[in-house]
Coordinates of C-alpha atoms (C1' of nucleotides) in Angstrom, one line a residue:
Chain A
X1 CA -271.0 64.3 171.0
X2 CA -270.9 67.6 169.2
X3 CA -268.2 68.6 167.0
X4 CA -266.0 65.7 166.0
X5 CA -262.2 65.3 166.1
X6 CA -260.5 66.8 162.9
X7 CA -263.7 68.1 161.7
X8 CA -263.1 70.7 159.0
X9 CA -266.2 72.3 156.9
X10 CA -264.6 72.5 153.6
X11 CA -264.0 68.6 153.9
X12 CA -267.6 68.3 154.9
X13 CA -269.1 70.3 152.1
X14 CA -266.8 68.5 149.7
X15 CA -268.2 65.1 150.7
X16 CA -271.5 66.1 151.0
X17 CA -271.6 67.8 147.4
X18 CA -269.7 64.5 145.9
X19 CA -272.1 62.0 147.8
X20 CA -275.0 63.5 146.7
X21 CA -274.1 63.4 143.2
X22 CA -273.6 59.6 143.8
X23 CA -276.7 59.1 145.5
X24 CA -278.9 61.2 143.0
X25 CA -277.7 59.6 140.2
X26 CA -278.4 56.2 141.2
X27 CA -281.8 56.4 143.1
X28 CA -283.1 59.8 141.5
X29 CA -283.4 62.9 143.5
X30 CA -286.8 62.2 145.1
X31 CA -285.7 59.1 146.2
X32 CA -282.5 60.0 147.7
X33 CA -283.2 61.1 151.6
X34 CA -281.1 63.9 153.7
X35 CA -280.9 61.0 156.1
X36 CA -279.5 58.6 153.9
X37 CA -277.2 61.5 152.6
X38 CA -276.2 62.2 156.1
X39 CA -275.5 58.4 156.8
X40 CA -273.3 58.2 154.1
X41 CA -271.0 61.3 154.8
X42 CA -270.9 60.1 158.5
X43 CA -273.2 62.8 160.0
X44 CA -276.4 63.4 161.9
X45 CA -279.4 64.6 159.6
X46 CA -279.5 67.9 161.5
X47 CA -275.7 68.7 160.5
X48 CA -276.6 68.6 156.7
X49 CA -277.8 72.3 157.2
X50 CA -274.8 73.8 158.3
X51 CA -274.0 73.3 154.5
X52 CA -277.6 73.4 152.7
X53 CA -280.6 75.8 153.1
X54 CA -283.0 73.0 151.8
X55 CA -283.1 69.7 149.8
X56 CA -284.2 71.4 146.8
X57 CA -281.5 74.3 147.2
X58 CA -278.6 71.8 146.9
X59 CA -280.2 70.2 143.7
X60 CA -280.2 73.7 142.3
X61 CA -276.5 74.4 143.3
X62 CA -274.9 70.9 141.9
X63 CA -277.2 71.7 138.4
X64 CA -276.1 75.4 138.1
X65 CA -272.7 74.6 138.9
X66 CA -272.1 71.9 136.2
X67 CA -274.2 73.8 133.7
X68 CA -272.1 77.0 134.1
X69 CA -268.4 74.9 133.9
X70 CA -269.9 73.2 130.9
X71 CA -270.2 76.5 129.0
X72 CA -266.9 78.1 129.6
X73 CA -265.1 74.5 129.5
X74 CA -266.6 74.6 125.9
X75 CA -265.9 78.0 124.8
X76 CA -262.0 77.5 125.9
X77 CA -262.2 73.9 124.1
X78 CA -263.5 74.7 120.5
X79 CA -261.1 77.2 118.2
X80 CA -262.6 80.6 117.5
X81 CA -260.9 81.3 113.7
X82 CA -260.6 77.7 112.2
X83 CA -262.7 75.8 109.5
X84 CA -266.3 74.8 110.4
X85 CA -264.9 70.9 109.8
X86 CA -262.0 71.7 112.4
X87 CA -264.1 73.2 114.7
X88 CA -266.9 70.3 114.7
X89 CA -264.0 67.9 115.2
X90 CA -263.3 69.8 118.2
X91 CA -266.7 70.2 119.6
X92 CA -267.3 66.8 119.4
X93 CA -264.1 65.6 121.2
X94 CA -264.4 68.2 123.5
X95 CA -268.2 67.0 124.4
X96 CA -267.2 63.5 124.6
X97 CA -264.2 63.9 126.9
X98 CA -265.9 66.5 129.1
X99 CA -268.8 64.5 129.5
X100 CA -267.3 60.9 130.1
X101 CA -265.2 62.7 132.9
X102 CA -267.9 64.0 134.4
X103 CA -270.5 61.6 133.8
X104 CA -272.2 61.8 137.2
X105 CA -272.8 65.3 136.7
X106 CA -274.2 64.9 133.4
X107 CA -276.6 62.1 134.2
X108 CA -277.5 64.6 136.9
X109 CA -278.2 67.3 134.9
X110 CA -279.9 65.5 132.2
X111 CA -282.4 63.2 134.4
X112 CA -283.0 65.3 137.1
X113 CA -284.4 68.6 135.3
X114 CA -287.9 67.9 136.1
X115 CA -287.3 68.1 140.0
X116 CA -286.0 71.5 139.6
X117 CA -288.3 74.3 140.0
X118 CA -289.1 78.2 139.4
X119 CA -285.8 80.5 138.5
X120 CA -283.4 78.0 138.8
X121 CA -285.3 75.6 136.0
X122 CA -285.4 78.3 133.9
X123 CA -282.0 78.9 134.2
X124 CA -280.8 75.7 133.7
X125 CA -282.7 75.7 130.4
X126 CA -281.4 79.2 129.0
X127 CA -277.7 77.6 129.6
X128 CA -278.3 74.4 128.0
X129 CA -279.7 76.6 125.0
X130 CA -276.8 78.4 124.9
X131 CA -274.4 75.4 124.8
X132 CA -276.7 74.1 121.8
X133 CA -276.5 77.2 120.2
X134 CA -272.6 76.8 119.9
X135 CA -273.2 73.5 117.9
X136 CA -275.7 75.2 115.8
X137 CA -273.5 78.1 114.9
X138 CA -270.7 75.8 114.1
X139 CA -272.9 73.5 111.6
X140 CA -274.3 77.0 109.8
X141 CA -270.6 78.0 109.4
X142 CA -269.9 74.8 107.6
X143 CA -273.2 75.0 105.7
X144 CA -272.0 78.6 104.6
X145 CA -268.5 77.3 103.7
X146 CA -270.0 74.8 101.5
X147 CA -268.5 72.0 103.6
X148 CA -271.5 70.6 105.2
X149 CA -275.1 69.5 103.8
X150 CA -277.6 70.1 106.4
X151 CA -281.4 71.0 105.8
X152 CA -282.2 71.5 109.3
X153 CA -279.7 73.0 111.6
X154 CA -281.4 72.6 114.9
X155 CA -282.6 69.3 114.3
X156 CA -279.0 67.7 113.1
X157 CA -277.6 69.6 116.6
X158 CA -279.7 68.0 118.7
X159 CA -279.1 64.4 117.0
X160 CA -275.5 65.0 117.6
X161 CA -275.8 66.1 120.8
X162 CA -278.0 63.3 121.5
X163 CA -275.7 60.5 120.2
X164 CA -272.4 62.4 121.8
X165 CA -274.3 62.6 125.3
X166 CA -275.6 59.0 125.2
X167 CA -271.8 57.9 125.6
X168 CA -272.3 58.8 129.3
X169 CA -275.0 56.1 129.7
X170 CA -273.0 53.1 128.4
X171 CA -269.1 54.0 129.2
X172 CA -267.2 51.4 130.8
X173 CA -264.0 52.8 132.2
X174 CA -262.9 48.9 132.4
X175 CA -264.3 48.5 129.0
X176 CA -262.4 47.5 125.9
X177 CA -262.3 50.9 124.3
X178 CA -260.4 53.9 125.0
X179 CA -261.6 57.3 125.4
X180 CA -259.8 58.4 122.5
X181 CA -261.0 55.4 120.4
X182 CA -264.6 56.1 121.1
X183 CA -263.9 59.8 120.5
X184 CA -262.6 58.7 116.6
X185 CA -265.5 56.7 116.1
X186 CA -268.1 59.4 116.9
X187 CA -265.8 62.0 114.8
X188 CA -265.7 59.4 111.9
X189 CA -270.1 59.1 112.5
X190 CA -270.7 62.8 113.1
X191 CA -268.4 64.4 110.1
X192 CA -269.4 61.8 107.4
X193 CA -273.2 62.5 108.7
X194 CA -273.0 65.9 107.9
X195 CA -270.3 66.3 105.2
X196 CA -271.6 67.9 101.5
X197 CA -270.9 65.4 98.8
X198 CA -267.8 66.5 96.5
Chain B
X1 CA -320.4 57.1 148.8
X2 CA -319.0 53.5 147.5
X3 CA -319.6 52.3 144.0
X4 CA -320.2 55.1 141.7
X5 CA -322.8 55.5 139.0
X6 CA -321.5 54.2 135.7
X7 CA -318.3 53.2 136.7
X8 CA -316.8 50.3 134.9
X9 CA -313.6 48.4 135.6
X10 CA -311.8 48.2 132.5
X11 CA -312.6 52.4 132.0
X12 CA -310.6 52.8 135.6
X13 CA -307.9 50.8 134.6
X14 CA -307.0 52.3 131.6
X15 CA -307.2 55.9 133.4
X16 CA -305.0 54.7 136.4
X17 CA -302.5 53.8 133.8
X18 CA -302.4 57.0 131.2
X19 CA -302.6 59.1 134.1
X20 CA -299.8 57.3 136.1
X21 CA -297.7 57.6 132.9
X22 CA -298.4 61.2 132.7
X23 CA -297.5 61.8 136.1
X24 CA -294.2 59.7 136.1
X25 CA -293.1 61.1 133.2
X26 CA -293.5 64.8 134.3
X27 CA -292.6 64.3 138.2
X28 CA -290.8 61.2 138.0
X29 CA -291.7 57.9 139.5
X30 CA -291.1 58.5 143.3
X31 CA -292.1 61.9 143.2
X32 CA -295.7 60.8 141.9
X33 CA -298.1 59.8 144.6
X34 CA -300.5 57.5 144.6
X35 CA -302.9 59.8 146.3
X36 CA -302.3 62.5 143.5
X37 CA -302.8 59.8 140.8
X38 CA -306.0 58.7 142.7
X39 CA -307.4 62.5 142.6
X40 CA -306.2 63.1 139.1
X41 CA -308.4 59.6 138.2
X42 CA -311.3 60.9 140.3
X43 CA -310.6 58.3 143.0
X44 CA -310.0 57.5 147.1
X45 CA -306.5 56.5 147.5
X46 CA -307.5 53.3 148.6
X47 CA -309.5 52.4 145.3
X48 CA -306.5 52.2 143.8
X49 CA -305.7 49.1 145.1
X50 CA -308.3 47.3 143.2
X51 CA -306.0 47.8 140.4
X52 CA -302.5 47.8 141.5
X53 CA -301.0 45.6 143.8
X54 CA -298.4 48.2 145.0
X55 CA -296.8 51.1 143.5
X56 CA -293.7 49.2 142.5
X57 CA -295.7 46.6 140.5
X58 CA -297.8 49.5 138.8
X59 CA -294.0 50.8 137.5
X60 CA -293.0 47.2 136.6
X61 CA -296.4 46.8 134.7
X62 CA -296.0 49.9 132.4
X63 CA -292.1 49.2 131.7
X64 CA -292.4 45.6 130.8
X65 CA -295.5 46.0 128.7
X66 CA -293.9 48.6 127.1
X67 CA -290.8 47.0 126.2
X68 CA -292.7 43.8 124.8
X69 CA -294.5 45.8 122.5
X70 CA -291.5 47.6 121.1
X71 CA -289.7 44.4 120.4
X72 CA -292.9 42.9 118.5
X73 CA -293.5 46.1 116.7
X74 CA -289.7 46.3 115.5
X75 CA -290.0 42.9 114.2
X76 CA -292.8 43.4 112.1
X77 CA -291.6 46.8 110.6
X78 CA -287.8 45.6 109.5
X79 CA -287.9 43.5 106.6
X80 CA -286.3 40.1 107.2
X81 CA -284.5 39.5 103.6
X82 CA -283.4 42.8 102.4
X83 CA -280.0 44.9 101.9
X84 CA -278.5 46.0 104.8
X85 CA -279.2 49.8 103.5
X86 CA -282.9 48.8 103.3
X87 CA -283.2 47.3 106.8
X88 CA -281.6 50.2 108.1
X89 CA -283.7 52.9 106.7
X90 CA -286.6 50.7 108.1
X91 CA -285.2 50.8 111.3
X92 CA -284.5 54.7 111.6
X93 CA -288.0 55.1 110.3
X94 CA -289.5 52.7 112.4
X95 CA -287.7 53.7 115.8
X96 CA -288.4 57.5 115.1
X97 CA -292.1 57.2 114.1
X98 CA -292.9 54.6 117.2
X99 CA -291.0 56.5 119.8
X100 CA -292.7 60.0 118.7
X101 CA -295.9 58.6 118.9
X102 CA -295.5 56.8 122.3
X103 CA -292.8 59.8 123.9
X104 CA -294.5 59.1 127.3
X105 CA -294.0 55.2 127.0
X106 CA -290.5 55.9 126.0
X107 CA -289.4 58.5 128.2
X108 CA -290.9 56.6 131.0
X109 CA -288.9 53.6 130.1
X110 CA -285.5 55.6 129.7
X111 CA -285.8 57.6 132.7
X112 CA -287.3 55.3 135.3
X113 CA -285.1 52.3 135.1
X114 CA -283.5 52.9 138.0
X115 CA -286.6 53.1 140.2
X116 CA -287.1 49.3 139.2
X117 CA -285.9 46.8 141.2
X118 CA -284.9 43.2 141.2
X119 CA -286.5 40.4 138.5
X120 CA -288.3 43.6 136.5
X121 CA -285.2 45.2 136.5
X122 CA -283.4 42.2 134.7
X123 CA -286.0 41.6 132.4
X124 CA -286.5 45.2 131.0
X125 CA -282.6 45.3 130.3
X126 CA -282.5 42.0 129.0
X127 CA -285.6 43.4 126.7
X128 CA -283.4 46.1 125.6
X129 CA -280.2 44.4 125.0
X130 CA -282.5 42.4 122.4
X131 CA -283.7 45.6 120.7
X132 CA -280.2 47.1 120.7
X133 CA -278.9 43.4 119.0
X134 CA -281.3 43.6 116.2
X135 CA -279.6 47.3 115.2
X136 CA -276.0 45.9 115.4
X137 CA -277.0 42.9 113.2
X138 CA -278.4 45.1 110.4
X139 CA -274.9 47.1 110.9
X140 CA -273.1 43.9 111.1
X141 CA -274.7 42.9 108.1
X142 CA -274.0 45.9 105.8
X143 CA -270.5 45.8 106.8
X144 CA -270.0 42.2 105.7
X145 CA -271.9 43.7 102.4
X146 CA -269.2 46.1 101.9
X147 CA -272.2 48.6 102.0
X148 CA -271.1 50.1 105.6
X149 CA -267.6 51.0 106.9
X150 CA -267.5 50.8 110.9
X151 CA -265.2 50.1 113.1
X152 CA -266.8 49.0 116.2
X153 CA -270.4 47.8 115.8
X154 CA -271.4 48.3 119.2
X155 CA -270.5 52.0 119.4
X156 CA -272.1 52.7 116.4
X157 CA -275.5 51.2 117.0
X158 CA -275.3 53.0 120.3
X159 CA -274.8 56.5 119.1
X160 CA -277.5 55.9 116.5
X161 CA -279.9 54.9 119.1
X162 CA -279.2 57.8 121.1
X163 CA -279.6 60.1 118.5
X164 CA -282.7 58.5 117.3
X165 CA -284.3 58.1 120.8
X166 CA -283.6 61.8 121.5
X167 CA -286.1 63.1 119.1
X168 CA -288.5 62.1 121.8
X169 CA -287.2 64.9 124.2
X170 CA -287.3 67.7 122.1
X171 CA -290.2 67.0 119.2
X172 CA -293.1 69.1 119.4
X173 CA -296.2 68.0 117.6
X174 CA -296.8 71.8 116.8
X175 CA -293.5 72.5 115.5
X176 CA -292.6 73.5 112.1
X177 CA -291.7 69.7 110.9
X178 CA -293.7 66.8 110.1
X179 CA -292.7 63.4 111.5
X180 CA -291.5 62.6 108.0
X181 CA -289.5 65.6 107.8
X182 CA -287.9 64.6 110.6
X183 CA -287.0 60.8 110.1
X184 CA -285.6 61.9 106.3
X185 CA -283.2 64.2 108.1
X186 CA -282.3 61.5 110.2
X187 CA -281.9 58.6 107.7
X188 CA -279.9 61.3 106.2
X189 CA -277.3 61.7 109.0
X190 CA -277.2 58.0 109.5
X191 CA -277.1 56.6 106.0
X192 CA -274.1 58.9 105.5
X193 CA -272.8 58.3 108.6
X194 CA -272.6 54.5 108.3
X195 CA -271.8 54.4 104.4
X196 CA -268.9 53.1 103.0
X197 CA -267.0 55.9 100.5
X198 CA -267.2 54.4 97.0
Chain C
dC1 C1' -337.0 40.4 142.1
dA2 C1' -333.4 38.0 145.5
dA3 C1' -328.7 37.3 145.6
dT4 C1' -324.1 38.0 144.0
dT5 C1' -320.3 40.3 142.3
dA6 C1' -317.9 44.6 141.1
dA7 C1' -316.3 49.1 142.2
dA8 C1' -316.1 52.2 145.0
dC9 C1' -315.6 54.8 149.7
dG10 C1' -314.0 56.7 154.4
dA11 C1' -310.9 56.3 158.0
dA12 C1' -306.9 54.8 160.0
dC13 C1' -302.3 52.5 160.5
dG14 C1' -297.6 52.9 161.1
dT15 C1' -293.4 54.5 159.0
dA16 C1' -290.1 57.9 157.2
dC17 C1' -289.5 62.2 155.4
dG18 C1' -287.8 67.4 155.5
dT19 C1' -286.7 70.3 159.0
dT20 C1' -286.1 73.0 163.7
dT21 C1' -284.2 74.0 168.1
dG22 C1' -280.8 74.2 171.3
dA23 C1' -277.1 71.9 173.6
dT24 C1' -272.3 69.9 173.5
dT25 C1' -267.4 69.8 172.1
dA26 C1' -263.3 70.8 169.0
dT27 C1' -260.7 74.1 167.0
dA28 C1' -258.9 79.0 166.4
dT29 C1' -257.9 83.2 168.0
dA30 C1' -256.1 87.0 171.0
Chain D
dT1 C1' -254.9 80.5 178.5
dA2 C1' -259.5 82.5 178.2
dT3 C1' -262.9 83.5 174.9
dA4 C1' -265.0 83.2 170.6
dT5 C1' -266.2 80.4 166.6
dA6 C1' -266.8 76.4 163.7
dA7 C1' -268.6 71.9 163.5
dT8 C1' -271.3 68.5 165.3
dC9 C1' -275.2 66.3 167.9
dA10 C1' -279.5 64.5 170.2
dA11 C1' -284.4 65.0 170.1
dA12 C1' -288.3 66.4 168.5
dC13 C1' -292.2 68.6 165.3
dG14 C1' -295.4 68.4 161.8
dT15 C1' -296.5 66.5 157.5
dA16 C1' -297.7 63.1 153.8
dC17 C1' -296.7 58.7 152.3
dG18 C1' -298.2 53.8 151.1
dT19 C1' -301.0 50.6 152.7
dT20 C1' -304.9 48.0 155.1
dC21 C1' -309.5 47.5 156.6
dG22 C1' -314.4 47.0 156.8
dT23 C1' -318.3 49.3 154.7
dT24 C1' -321.7 50.7 151.2
dT25 C1' -323.4 51.1 147.0
dA26 C1' -324.2 49.8 141.8
dA27 C1' -324.7 46.7 138.5
dT28 C1' -324.9 41.6 136.8
dT29 C1' -326.9 37.3 137.5
dG30 C1' -330.2 33.6 138.4

DNA sequence: CAATTAAACGAACGTACGTTTGATTATATA
DNA sequence: TATATAATCAAACGTACGTTCGTTTAATTG
């Protein structure tokens, strides 16, 4: 056989990416083989190479794309002119919702950074830092306003991000709690955690 | 060559375990090769098999040992008869200190669970659950006392654990903050986050 | 000091991986 | 409808992996 009936490059490309994400998250990047990926997509191993340059480049694409989208989505979701309290609430809600809806991408980006090398690794780290700085800026704004009581902005930011991202690892779509309920619980924890006593 | 001068099994065993942890954390379990491990320890690949039954069994040993020690250490560190507030403070302090001091083990246990299979996987998950339940019990105690205001015990527990464990991933021994300072920041965040308003 | 055990070695095995090459069939274009 | 292009295949390459085997040397024991 060669070209198969009904085969369209765009669809195959999408299937490869989606399947790759799933396999990487469940087995790890190193443990996933291109043969396994090809088999799940319904191709021969060699055919993958019409769509990727190498296995490493596949991981790079997946991670850089995810980080880029996360940054732009965040900038849209958090209001630029508002109180720090409102900004922080918006940030928490955005982060949890975005991360739950793209759990696969998030887990991948968090667990496979060490499999990334060279230029791409540096780029991902830089983008992650940009994202962290958006939260740090909000916390600083709140401290200047007198609304937040925080000694160490960076520690607080890391703590909050770890807490929120952690949802990805236990969230169950069939579970008792809706995304909104989960968001509200976390908003309560975070806002009380940073709020200045009155 | 064969047996080398001054070679002692106990030392080699320890070197293998320690080096394995380091390599697994930095490259991932699947990416670490036994040849690499042997080379760093100063052995031929075959010699590793005097100390392990297989690569998989090595990971199992490392993870089960870590989880077991974590559980017993926790039970010693958190007072059995005290207010929920004191218990929670003790738990936060213990968790951060223990996790920072054994960052390698912790990162390994958190990132490589998916490389574990069968019986060992189930055992690790069970032990992790036991640990989570210790925190849940403290939170429930505090809610019954009226000291904590928490709607969802489990969500709060997961959130707190994620936040505290996150320290392992950014802590820098040469950084500006001491372990005590980091612990205090987190105690502040957590205690205010869960405290009932008076 | 002889015999036994402990701790390593060197060489090899089969397997599976990422990747390359060139041919083959389906769709799009003119 | 003839031609060009897109999408896949089958087969193979070299490499590196986990692991096994039998041997060799160092330390321990009686």
